[in-house]
Coordinates of C-alpha atoms and ligand atoms in Angstrom, one line a residue:
X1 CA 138.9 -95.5 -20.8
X2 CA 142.0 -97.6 -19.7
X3 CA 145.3 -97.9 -21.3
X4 CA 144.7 -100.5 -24.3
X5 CA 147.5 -102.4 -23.5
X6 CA 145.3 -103.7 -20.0
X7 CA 142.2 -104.5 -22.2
X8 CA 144.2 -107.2 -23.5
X9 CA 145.2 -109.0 -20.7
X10 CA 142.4 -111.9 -20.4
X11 CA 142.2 -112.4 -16.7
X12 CA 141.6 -108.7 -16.1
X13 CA 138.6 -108.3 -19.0
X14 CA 137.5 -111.5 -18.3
X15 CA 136.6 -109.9 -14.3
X16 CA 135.6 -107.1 -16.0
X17 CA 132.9 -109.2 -18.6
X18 CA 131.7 -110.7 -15.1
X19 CA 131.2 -107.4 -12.8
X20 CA 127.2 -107.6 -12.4
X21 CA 125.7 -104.5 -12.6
X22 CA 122.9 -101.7 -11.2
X23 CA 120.1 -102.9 -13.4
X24 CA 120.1 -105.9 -10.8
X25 CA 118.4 -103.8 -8.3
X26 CA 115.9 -102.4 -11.1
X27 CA 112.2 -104.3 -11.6
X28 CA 112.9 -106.3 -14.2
X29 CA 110.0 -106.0 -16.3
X30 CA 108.5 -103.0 -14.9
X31 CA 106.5 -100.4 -15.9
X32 CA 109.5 -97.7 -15.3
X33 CA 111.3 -96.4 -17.9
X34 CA 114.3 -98.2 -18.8
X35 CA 117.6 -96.5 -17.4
X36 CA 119.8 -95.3 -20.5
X37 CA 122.9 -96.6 -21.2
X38 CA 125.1 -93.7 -19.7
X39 CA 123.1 -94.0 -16.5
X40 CA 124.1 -97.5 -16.5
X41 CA 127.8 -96.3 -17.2
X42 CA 130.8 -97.3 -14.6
X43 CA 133.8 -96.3 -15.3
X44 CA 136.0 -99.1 -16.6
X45 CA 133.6 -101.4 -17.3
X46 CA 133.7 -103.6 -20.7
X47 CA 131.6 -105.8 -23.1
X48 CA 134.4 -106.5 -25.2
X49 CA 138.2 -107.4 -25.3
X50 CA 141.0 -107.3 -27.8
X51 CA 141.7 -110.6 -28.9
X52 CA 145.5 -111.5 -27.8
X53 CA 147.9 -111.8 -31.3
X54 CA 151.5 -112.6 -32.6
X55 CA 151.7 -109.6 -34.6
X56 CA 154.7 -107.7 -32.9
X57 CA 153.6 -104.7 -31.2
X58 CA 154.8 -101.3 -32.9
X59 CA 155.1 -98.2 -30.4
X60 CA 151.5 -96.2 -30.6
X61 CA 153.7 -93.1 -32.6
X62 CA 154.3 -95.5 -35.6
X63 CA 150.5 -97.3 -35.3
X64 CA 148.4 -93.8 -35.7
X65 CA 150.1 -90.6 -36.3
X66 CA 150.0 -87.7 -33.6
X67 CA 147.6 -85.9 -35.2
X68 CA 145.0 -88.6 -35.8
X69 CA 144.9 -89.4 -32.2
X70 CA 142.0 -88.0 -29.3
X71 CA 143.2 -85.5 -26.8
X72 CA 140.7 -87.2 -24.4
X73 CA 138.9 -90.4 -24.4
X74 CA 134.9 -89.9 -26.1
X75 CA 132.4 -90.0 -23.7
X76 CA 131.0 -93.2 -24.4
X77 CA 128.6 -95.1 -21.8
X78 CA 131.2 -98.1 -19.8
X79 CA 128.7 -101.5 -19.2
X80 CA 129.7 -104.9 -18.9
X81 CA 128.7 -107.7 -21.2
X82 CA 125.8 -108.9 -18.8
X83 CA 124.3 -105.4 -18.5
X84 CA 124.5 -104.1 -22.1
X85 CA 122.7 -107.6 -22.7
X86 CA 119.9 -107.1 -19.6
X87 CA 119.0 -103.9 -21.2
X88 CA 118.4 -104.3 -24.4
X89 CA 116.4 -107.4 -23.8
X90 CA 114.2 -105.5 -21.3
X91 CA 113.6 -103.2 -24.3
X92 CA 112.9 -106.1 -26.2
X93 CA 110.0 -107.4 -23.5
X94 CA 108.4 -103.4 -23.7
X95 CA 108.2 -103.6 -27.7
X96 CA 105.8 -104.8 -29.9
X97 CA 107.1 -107.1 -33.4
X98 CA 106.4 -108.7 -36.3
X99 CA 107.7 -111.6 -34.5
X100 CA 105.5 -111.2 -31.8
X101 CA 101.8 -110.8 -33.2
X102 CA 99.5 -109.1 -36.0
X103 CA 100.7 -105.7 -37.4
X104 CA 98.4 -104.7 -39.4
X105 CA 99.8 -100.8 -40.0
X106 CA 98.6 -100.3 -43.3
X107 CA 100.7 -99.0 -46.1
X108 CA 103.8 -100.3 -44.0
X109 CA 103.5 -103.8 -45.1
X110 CA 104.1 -105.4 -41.3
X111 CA 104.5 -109.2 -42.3
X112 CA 106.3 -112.3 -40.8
X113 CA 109.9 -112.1 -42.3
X114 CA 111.1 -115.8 -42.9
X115 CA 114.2 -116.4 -40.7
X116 CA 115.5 -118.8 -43.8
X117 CA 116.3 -115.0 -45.1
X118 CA 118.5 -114.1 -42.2
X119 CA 120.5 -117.4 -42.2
X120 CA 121.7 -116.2 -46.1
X121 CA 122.6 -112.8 -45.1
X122 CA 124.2 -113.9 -42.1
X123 CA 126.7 -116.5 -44.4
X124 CA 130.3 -115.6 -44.0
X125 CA 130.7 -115.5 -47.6
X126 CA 128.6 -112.7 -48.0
X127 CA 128.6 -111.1 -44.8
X128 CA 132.6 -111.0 -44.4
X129 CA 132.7 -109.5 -47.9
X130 CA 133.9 -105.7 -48.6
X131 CA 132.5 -103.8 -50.7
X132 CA 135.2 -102.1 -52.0
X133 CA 136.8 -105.7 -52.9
X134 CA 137.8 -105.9 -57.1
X135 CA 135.6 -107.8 -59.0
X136 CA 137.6 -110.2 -59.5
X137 CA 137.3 -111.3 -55.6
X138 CA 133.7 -111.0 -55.3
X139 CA 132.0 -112.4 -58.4
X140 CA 129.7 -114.1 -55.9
X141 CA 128.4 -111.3 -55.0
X142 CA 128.2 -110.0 -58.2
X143 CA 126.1 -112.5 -59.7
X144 CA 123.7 -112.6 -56.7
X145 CA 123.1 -108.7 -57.9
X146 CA 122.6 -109.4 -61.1
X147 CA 120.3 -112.4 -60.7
X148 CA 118.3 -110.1 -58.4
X149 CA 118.2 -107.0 -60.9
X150 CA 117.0 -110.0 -63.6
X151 CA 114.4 -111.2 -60.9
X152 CA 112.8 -107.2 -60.3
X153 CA 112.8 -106.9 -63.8
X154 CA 110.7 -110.0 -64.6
X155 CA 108.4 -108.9 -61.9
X156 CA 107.8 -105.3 -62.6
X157 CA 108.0 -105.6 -66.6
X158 CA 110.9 -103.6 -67.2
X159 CA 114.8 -103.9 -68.7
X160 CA 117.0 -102.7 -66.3
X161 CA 117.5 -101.6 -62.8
X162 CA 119.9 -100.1 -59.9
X163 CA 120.1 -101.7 -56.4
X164 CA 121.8 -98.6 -54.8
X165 CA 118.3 -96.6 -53.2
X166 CA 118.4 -97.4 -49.8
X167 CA 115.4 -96.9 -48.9
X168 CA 111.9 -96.1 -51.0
X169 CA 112.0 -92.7 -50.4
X170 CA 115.5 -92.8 -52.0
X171 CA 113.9 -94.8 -55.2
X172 CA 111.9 -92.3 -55.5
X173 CA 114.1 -89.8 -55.9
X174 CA 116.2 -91.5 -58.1
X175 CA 113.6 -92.2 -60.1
X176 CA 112.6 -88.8 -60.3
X177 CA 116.3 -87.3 -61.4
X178 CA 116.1 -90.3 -64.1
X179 CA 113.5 -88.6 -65.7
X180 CA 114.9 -85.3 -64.7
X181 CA 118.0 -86.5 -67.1
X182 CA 115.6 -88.3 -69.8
X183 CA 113.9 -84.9 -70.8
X184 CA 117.0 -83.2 -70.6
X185 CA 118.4 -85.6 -73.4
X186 CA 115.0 -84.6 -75.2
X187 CA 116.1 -81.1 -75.5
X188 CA 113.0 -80.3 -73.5
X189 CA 113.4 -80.0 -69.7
X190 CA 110.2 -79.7 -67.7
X191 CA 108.7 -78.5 -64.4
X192 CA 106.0 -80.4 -62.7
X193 CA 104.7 -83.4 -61.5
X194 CA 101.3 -84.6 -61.0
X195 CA 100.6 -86.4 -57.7
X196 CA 96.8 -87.8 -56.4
X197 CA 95.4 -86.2 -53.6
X198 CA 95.4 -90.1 -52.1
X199 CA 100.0 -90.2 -52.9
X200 CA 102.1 -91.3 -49.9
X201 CA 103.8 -88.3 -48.2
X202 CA 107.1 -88.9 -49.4
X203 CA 106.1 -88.6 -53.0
X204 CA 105.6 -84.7 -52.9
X205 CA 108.7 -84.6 -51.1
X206 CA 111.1 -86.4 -53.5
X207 CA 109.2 -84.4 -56.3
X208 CA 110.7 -80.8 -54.1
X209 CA 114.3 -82.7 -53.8
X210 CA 114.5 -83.7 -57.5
X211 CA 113.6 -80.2 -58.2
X212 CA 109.9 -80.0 -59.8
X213 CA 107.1 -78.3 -58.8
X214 CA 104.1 -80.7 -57.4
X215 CA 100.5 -80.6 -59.1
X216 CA 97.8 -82.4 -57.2
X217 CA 95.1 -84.2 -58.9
X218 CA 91.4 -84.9 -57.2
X219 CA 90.4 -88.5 -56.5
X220 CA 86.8 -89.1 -57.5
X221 CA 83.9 -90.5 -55.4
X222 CA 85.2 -94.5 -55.6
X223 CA 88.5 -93.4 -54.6
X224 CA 90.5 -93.3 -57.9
X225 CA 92.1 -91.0 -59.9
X226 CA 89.2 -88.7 -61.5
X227 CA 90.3 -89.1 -65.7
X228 CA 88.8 -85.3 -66.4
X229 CA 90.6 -83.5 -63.7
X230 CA 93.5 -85.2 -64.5
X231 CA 93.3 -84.6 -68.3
X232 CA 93.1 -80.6 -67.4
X233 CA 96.4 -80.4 -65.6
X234 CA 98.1 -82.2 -68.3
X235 CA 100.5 -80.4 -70.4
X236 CA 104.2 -80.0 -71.9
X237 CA 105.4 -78.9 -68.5
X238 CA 104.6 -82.0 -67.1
X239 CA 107.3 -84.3 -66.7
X240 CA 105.6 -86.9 -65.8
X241 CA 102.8 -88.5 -63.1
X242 CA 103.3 -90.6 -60.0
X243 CA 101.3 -93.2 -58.7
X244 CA 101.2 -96.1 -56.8
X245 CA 98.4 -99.2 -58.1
X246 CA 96.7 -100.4 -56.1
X247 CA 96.3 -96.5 -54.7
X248 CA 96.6 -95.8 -51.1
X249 CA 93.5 -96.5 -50.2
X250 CA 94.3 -100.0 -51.3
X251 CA 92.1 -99.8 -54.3
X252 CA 93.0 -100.4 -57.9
X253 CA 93.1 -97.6 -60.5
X254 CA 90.5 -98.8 -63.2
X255 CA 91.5 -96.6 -65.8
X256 CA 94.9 -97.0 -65.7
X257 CA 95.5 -98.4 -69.4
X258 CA 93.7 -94.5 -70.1
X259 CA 96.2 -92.3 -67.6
X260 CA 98.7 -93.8 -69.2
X261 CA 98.2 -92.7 -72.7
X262 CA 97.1 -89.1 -71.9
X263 CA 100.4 -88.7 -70.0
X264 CA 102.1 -90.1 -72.8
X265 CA 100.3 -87.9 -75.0
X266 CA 101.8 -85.0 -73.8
X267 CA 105.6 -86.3 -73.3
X268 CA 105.5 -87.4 -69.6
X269 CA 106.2 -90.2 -68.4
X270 CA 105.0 -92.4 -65.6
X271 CA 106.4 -93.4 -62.1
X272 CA 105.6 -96.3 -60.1
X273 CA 105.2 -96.2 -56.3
X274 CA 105.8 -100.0 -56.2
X275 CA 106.3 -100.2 -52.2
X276 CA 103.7 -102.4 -52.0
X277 CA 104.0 -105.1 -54.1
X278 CA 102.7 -107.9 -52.2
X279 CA 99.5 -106.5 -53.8
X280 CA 100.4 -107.3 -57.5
X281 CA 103.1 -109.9 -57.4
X282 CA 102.9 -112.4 -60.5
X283 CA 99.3 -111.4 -61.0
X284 CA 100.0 -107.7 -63.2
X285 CA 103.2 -105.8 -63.9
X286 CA 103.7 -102.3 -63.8
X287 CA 105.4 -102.4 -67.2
X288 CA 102.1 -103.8 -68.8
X289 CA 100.2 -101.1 -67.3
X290 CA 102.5 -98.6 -69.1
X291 CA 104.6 -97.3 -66.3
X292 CA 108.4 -96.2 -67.1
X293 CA 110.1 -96.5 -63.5
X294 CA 109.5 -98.2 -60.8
X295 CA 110.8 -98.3 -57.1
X296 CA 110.2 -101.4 -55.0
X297 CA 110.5 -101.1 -51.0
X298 CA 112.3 -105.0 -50.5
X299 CA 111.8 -104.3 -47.0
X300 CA 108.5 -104.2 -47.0
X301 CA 107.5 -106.6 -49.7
X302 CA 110.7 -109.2 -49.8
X303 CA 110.9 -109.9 -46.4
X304 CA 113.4 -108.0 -44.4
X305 CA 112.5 -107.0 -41.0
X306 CA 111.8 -103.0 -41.1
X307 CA 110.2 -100.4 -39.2
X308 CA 113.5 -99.5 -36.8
X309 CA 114.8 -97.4 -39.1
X310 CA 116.2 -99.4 -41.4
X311 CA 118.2 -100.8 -43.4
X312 CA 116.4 -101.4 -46.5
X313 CA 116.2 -101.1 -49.8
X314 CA 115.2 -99.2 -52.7
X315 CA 115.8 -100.8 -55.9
X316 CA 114.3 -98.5 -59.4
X317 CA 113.8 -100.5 -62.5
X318 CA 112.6 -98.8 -65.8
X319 CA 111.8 -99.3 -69.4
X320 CA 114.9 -100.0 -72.3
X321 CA 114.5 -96.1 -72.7
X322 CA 115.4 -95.1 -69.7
X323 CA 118.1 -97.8 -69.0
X324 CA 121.1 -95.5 -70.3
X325 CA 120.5 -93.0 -67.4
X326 CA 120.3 -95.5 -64.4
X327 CA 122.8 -94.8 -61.3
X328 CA 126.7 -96.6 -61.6
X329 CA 128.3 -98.8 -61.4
X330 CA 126.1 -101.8 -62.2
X331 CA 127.0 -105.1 -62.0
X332 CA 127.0 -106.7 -65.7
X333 CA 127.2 -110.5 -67.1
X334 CA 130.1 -110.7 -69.3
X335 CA 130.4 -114.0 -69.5
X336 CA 127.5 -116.5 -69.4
X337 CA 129.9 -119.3 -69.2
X338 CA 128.3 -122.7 -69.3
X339 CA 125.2 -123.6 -67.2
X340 CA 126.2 -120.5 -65.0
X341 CA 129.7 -122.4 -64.7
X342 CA 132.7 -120.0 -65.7
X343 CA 130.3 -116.7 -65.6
X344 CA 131.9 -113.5 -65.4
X345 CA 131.1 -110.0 -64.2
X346 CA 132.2 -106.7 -64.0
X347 CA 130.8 -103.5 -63.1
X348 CA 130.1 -101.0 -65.7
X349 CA 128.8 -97.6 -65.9
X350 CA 126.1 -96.8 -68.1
X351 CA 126.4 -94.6 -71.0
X352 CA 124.5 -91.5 -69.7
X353 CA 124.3 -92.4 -65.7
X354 CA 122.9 -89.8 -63.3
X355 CA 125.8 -91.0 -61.6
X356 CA 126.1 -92.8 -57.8
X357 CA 122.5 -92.6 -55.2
X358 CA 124.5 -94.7 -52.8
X359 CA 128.5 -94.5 -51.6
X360 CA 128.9 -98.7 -52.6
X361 CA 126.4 -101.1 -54.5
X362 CA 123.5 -100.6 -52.3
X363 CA 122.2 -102.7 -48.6
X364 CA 123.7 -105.4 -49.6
X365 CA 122.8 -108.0 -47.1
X366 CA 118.8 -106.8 -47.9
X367 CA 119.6 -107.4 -51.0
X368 CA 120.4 -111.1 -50.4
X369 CA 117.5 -111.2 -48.3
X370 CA 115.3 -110.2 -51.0
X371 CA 116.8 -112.9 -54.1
X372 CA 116.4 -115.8 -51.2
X373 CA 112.9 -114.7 -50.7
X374 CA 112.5 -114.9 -54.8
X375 CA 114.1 -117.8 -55.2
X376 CA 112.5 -120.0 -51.7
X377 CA 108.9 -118.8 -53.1
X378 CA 109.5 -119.4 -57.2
X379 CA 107.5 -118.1 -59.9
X380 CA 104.0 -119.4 -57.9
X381 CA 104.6 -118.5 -54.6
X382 CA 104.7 -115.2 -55.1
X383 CA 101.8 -114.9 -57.1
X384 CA 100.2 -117.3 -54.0
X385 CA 101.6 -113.9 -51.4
X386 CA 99.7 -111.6 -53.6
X387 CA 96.4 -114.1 -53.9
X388 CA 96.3 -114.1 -49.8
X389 CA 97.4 -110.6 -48.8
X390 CA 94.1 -109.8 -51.5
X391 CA 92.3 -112.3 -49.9
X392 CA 93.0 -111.3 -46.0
X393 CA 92.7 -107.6 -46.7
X394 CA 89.0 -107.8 -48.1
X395 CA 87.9 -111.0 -45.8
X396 CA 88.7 -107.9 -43.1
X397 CA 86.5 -105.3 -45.2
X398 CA 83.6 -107.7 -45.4
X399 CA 84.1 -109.2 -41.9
X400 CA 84.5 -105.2 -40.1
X401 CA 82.1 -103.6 -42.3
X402 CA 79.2 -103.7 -39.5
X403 CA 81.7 -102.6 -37.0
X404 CA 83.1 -99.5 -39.0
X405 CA 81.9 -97.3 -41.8
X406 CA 83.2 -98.6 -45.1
X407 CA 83.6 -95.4 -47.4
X408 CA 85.0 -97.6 -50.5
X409 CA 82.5 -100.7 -50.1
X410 CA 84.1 -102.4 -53.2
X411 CA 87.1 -105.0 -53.3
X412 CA 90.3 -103.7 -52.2
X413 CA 93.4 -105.0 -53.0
X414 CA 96.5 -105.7 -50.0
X415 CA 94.6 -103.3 -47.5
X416 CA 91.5 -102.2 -46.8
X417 CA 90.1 -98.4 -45.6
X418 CA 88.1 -98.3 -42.9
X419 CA 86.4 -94.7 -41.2
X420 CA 85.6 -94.6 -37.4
X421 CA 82.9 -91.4 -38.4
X422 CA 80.0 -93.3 -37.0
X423 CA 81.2 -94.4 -34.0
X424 CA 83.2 -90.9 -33.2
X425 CA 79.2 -89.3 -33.3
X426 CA 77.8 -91.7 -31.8
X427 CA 80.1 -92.1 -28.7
X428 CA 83.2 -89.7 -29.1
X429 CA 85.7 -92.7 -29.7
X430 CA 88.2 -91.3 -32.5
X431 CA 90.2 -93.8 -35.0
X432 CA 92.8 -92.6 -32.3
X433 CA 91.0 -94.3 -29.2
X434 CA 90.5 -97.4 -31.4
X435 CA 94.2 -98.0 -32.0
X436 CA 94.8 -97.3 -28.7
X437 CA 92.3 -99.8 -27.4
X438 CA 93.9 -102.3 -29.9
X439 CA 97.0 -102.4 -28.1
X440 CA 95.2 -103.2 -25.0
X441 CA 94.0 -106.3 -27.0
X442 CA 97.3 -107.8 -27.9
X443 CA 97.5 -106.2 -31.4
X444 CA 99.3 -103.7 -33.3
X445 CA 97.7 -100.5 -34.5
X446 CA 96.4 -99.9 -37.6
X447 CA 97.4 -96.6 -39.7
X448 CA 95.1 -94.0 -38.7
X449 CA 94.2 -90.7 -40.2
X450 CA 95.8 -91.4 -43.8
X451 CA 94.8 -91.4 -46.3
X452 CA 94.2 -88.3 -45.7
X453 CA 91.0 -88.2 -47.9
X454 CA 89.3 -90.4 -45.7
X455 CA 87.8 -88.7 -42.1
X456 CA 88.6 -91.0 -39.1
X457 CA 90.5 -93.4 -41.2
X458 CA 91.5 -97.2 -40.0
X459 CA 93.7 -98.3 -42.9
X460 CA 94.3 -102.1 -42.5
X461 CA 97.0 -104.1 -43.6
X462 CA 96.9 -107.6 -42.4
X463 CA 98.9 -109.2 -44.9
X464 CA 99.5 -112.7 -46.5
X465 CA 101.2 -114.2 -43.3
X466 CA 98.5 -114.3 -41.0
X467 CA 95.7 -117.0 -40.6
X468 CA 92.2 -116.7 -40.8
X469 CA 92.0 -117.6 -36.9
X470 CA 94.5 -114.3 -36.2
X471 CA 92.2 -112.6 -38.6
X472 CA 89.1 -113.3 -37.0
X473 CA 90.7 -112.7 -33.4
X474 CA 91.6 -109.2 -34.5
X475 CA 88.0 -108.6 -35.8
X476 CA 86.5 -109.6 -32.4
X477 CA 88.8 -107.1 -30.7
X478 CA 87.4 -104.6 -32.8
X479 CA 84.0 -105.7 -32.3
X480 CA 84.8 -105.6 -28.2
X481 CA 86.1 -102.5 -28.7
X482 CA 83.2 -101.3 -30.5
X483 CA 80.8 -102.5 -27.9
X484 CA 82.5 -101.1 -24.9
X485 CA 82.2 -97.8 -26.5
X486 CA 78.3 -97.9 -26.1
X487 CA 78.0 -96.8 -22.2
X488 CA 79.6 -93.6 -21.5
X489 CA 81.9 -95.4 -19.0
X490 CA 83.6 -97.9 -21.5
X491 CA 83.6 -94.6 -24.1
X492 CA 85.6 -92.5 -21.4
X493 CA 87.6 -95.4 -20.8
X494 CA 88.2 -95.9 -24.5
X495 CA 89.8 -92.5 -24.9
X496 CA 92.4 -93.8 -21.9
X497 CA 94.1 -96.4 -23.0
X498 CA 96.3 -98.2 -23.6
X499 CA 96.4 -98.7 -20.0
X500 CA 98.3 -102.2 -19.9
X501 CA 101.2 -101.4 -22.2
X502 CA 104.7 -100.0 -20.4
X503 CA 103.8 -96.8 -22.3
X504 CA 100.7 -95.3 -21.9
X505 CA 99.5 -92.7 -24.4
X506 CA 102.0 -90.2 -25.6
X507 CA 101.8 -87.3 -26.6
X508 CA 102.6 -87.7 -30.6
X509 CA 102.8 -84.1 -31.6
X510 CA 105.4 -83.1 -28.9
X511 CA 107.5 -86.2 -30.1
X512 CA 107.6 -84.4 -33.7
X513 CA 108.3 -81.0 -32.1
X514 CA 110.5 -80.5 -29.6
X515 CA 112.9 -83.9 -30.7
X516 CA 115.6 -84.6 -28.6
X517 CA 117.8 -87.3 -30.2
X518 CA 120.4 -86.5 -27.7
X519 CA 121.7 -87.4 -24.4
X520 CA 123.2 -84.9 -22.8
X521 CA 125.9 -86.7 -20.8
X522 CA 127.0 -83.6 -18.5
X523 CA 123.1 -84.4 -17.1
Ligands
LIG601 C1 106.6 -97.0 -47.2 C2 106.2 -96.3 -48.4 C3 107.1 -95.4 -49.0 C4 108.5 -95.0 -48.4 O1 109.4 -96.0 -48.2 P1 110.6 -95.8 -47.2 O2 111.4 -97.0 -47.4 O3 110.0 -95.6 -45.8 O4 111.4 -94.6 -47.6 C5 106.7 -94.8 -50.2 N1 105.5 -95.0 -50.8 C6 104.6 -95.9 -50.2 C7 103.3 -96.1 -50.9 C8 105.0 -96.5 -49.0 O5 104.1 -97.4 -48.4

């Protein structure tokens, strides 16, 4: 690090900017593994420079006290604009996107994201915003939120929400410490919650972090919840049930109107996994089917681009009983004014919050992501995103159902579950070699090996935004892939690839093992 007087001094950043660096002498788009940043490093190399200003300069003493200031600079990688740019766009060329091609990872919801969504969140006006600005600066803002919270409602059936969650696992357990408080307020606190056998993996895990105790319930032979095992685990320890519809094997729970009413029966109530919403939206609301909360994942259903890491968002609405609990501050209408003209907002805390999930008002910029993809579809477009992800996911069941076992040969909802049983006995290719082999092919992976209640599972996702010519181009690679298998050459080759991808097969387990999110820069 130099003195940061010198980094304002154009001339001398702008030769830094320029200095052209040791990637140049790297292959470009080579099979090698991409050199980190650090190894990259140079000392006194820049990206970046001060811009010059007339405020007066105040000796560094007055600026940041002596206490608040590094003994030594932090060891942070030194590139120039040119190679911090050159590398990540080589990672870029080594990854695979939703921009890029079909992602049919089922369960994750992999769809186009419409740019038109980006160009609102990237608006000054709500990008340059801070989110600890009063109310009375950013009543924009404020009724975006509450136009949104109105719009989730509508669409779920419920009466109010929070947009803090950040994520769905984060709706979940905020939903999950509202109904913690809701059956405290009843004088009667309980300690389990039932789960299906077929339930995401974060469900048991925000039912151990809001504190219960998890009960798992059996699915039955056409991959629903079976209404008699259920019924026997019910009782007035139960706090209440959750459960995603369509289930996770993309299916929908027929007897849903009945789960409700014997969990009701014994004062529980239930809690909608609503990350995949492109399943149901405008065609059935949660609310109808009797659920109290819901969580919705907007990065998977209302297009932001996800699967980095984030952000996203969370969003939990529920029923006019619960609405007294939900997280604070909300954003609230004061003022309808007229036509929308002259509205007013403020936040408010409600009456019996759990209190904050989320240090400001939520992911904002997701957020407005989310109300533009509301708004740009309308009332029928989003029950036309439901009508096609339906429609793609069971043209795929139908269409693969020769190439693949089909263990649940009835009509699925957004995704369909395949099983690669047959094939792994007849030629030893796994569900494993199959993704694998997919990538080789141009596609992304499906989910493999969940649910967990299916053996060899393919669970495919191919969602509303891709045609019937991408559809039928991923079911001839599965059909090639199928075929290859049948001479003991193309199965051993099967079970080497991806040979054509900058990373071959790695070794998954290890990954989740012995993590190293580190770089060690005394290396
Ligand atoms: C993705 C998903 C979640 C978790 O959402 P995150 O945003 O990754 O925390 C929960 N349930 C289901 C059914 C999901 O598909």
């Amino acid at each position: 690090m130099t003195d940061p007087e010198e980094m304002t001094h154009p001339e001398k950043s702008e030769a830094h900017l320029c200095a052209g660096g040791r990637a140049a002498s790297a292959p470009l788009l080579g099979h090698d593994s991409e050199p980190t940043l650090f190894e990259l490093s140079e000392p006194g190399r820049r990206a970046w420079q001060l811009r010059t200003t007339k405020v007066p300069e105040a000796p560094l003493e007055q600026l940041l006290p002596e206490v608040h200031r590094r003994g030594a600079p932090p060891a942070l990688a030194e590139v120039s604009e040119r190679d911090l740019v050159g590398h990540f766009t080589r990672l870029s060329h080594r990854q695979f996107s939703v921009d890029l091609g079909a992602y049919p990872l089922g369960s994750c919801t992999m769809k186009y994201n419409p740019k038109v969504c980006d160009e609102v969140a990237s608006l000054p006006g709500l990008a340059d915003v801070h989110p600890a600005a009063p109310a009375s600066c950013s009543q924009g803002w404020m009724a975006l939120l509450v136009e949104l919270e109105e719009a989730l409602c509508a669409i779920t059936g419920m009466a109010g929400a929070t947009l803090q969650p950040a994520a769905g696992a984060a709706g979940e357990l905020t939903g999950l410490l509202l109904m913690r408080a809701w059956h405290e307020a009843q004088g009667q606190p309980r300690r389990k919650v039932v789960i299906p056998d077929s339930a995401h993996g974060t469900n048991p895990a925000s039912v151990t972090l809001g504190g219960y105790e998890t009960v798992t319930v059996k699915s039955n032979a056409r991959g629903c919840i079976d209404l008699e095992a259920l019924r026997s685990v019910l009782n007035t320890e139960v706090a209440g049930i959750m459960l995603t519809n369509p289930n996770t094997l993309g299916l929908f729970e027929e007897d849903i109107v009945a789960i409700a009413e014997a969990v009701h029966e014994v004062g529980g109530l239930l809690y909608y996994d609503g990350a995949n919403l492109n399943a149901i939206l405008g065609v059935v609301r949660p609310g109808d089917m009797g659920f109290d909360i819901v969580h919705l994942n907007l990065h998977k259903t209302f297009a932001t681009p996800h699967g980095g890491g984030g952000p996203g968002a969370g969003p939990v609405t529920v029923s006019r009983h619960l609405a007294s609990f939900l997280p604070g501050p909300r954003p609230r209408r004061v003022d309808p004014g007229v036509d929308g003209v002259g509205a007013r907002y403020e936040w408010t805390t409600p009456q019996r919050s759990i209190g904050r999930v989320h240090s400001w008002h939520g992911n904002a910029l997701v957020l407005a992501r989310a109300l533009t993809y509301i708004l740009v579809h309308g009332d029928d477009g989003l029950r036309e995103v439901a009508e096609r992800a339906v429609l793609n996911a069971n043209w795929l069941r139908k269409r693969l159902s020769g190439t693949f076992d089909a263990p649940y040969d009835r009509p699925c909802m957004h995704e369909c579950v395949l099983s690669a049983v047959s094939l792994k006995r007849r030629s030893g290719v796994r569900a494993l070699d199959v993704a694998k082999c997919l990538l080789e092919e141009g596609f992304h992976a499906p989910t493999v090996y969940f649910p967990l209640t299916v053996e060899e599972a393919l669970m495919i996702e191919p969602t509303e935004t891709e045609s019937l010519q991408t559809l039928e181009a991923f079911a001839s690679a599965c059909d090639r892939i199928v075929a290859r298998a049948g001479t003991p050459e193309g199965a051993a080759e099967a079970t080497e690839a991806p040979r054509t991808t900058p990373v071959r097969r790695v070794d998954e387990a290890r990954a989740a093992r012995s993590l190293v999110p580190t770089y060690d820069t005394r290396r």
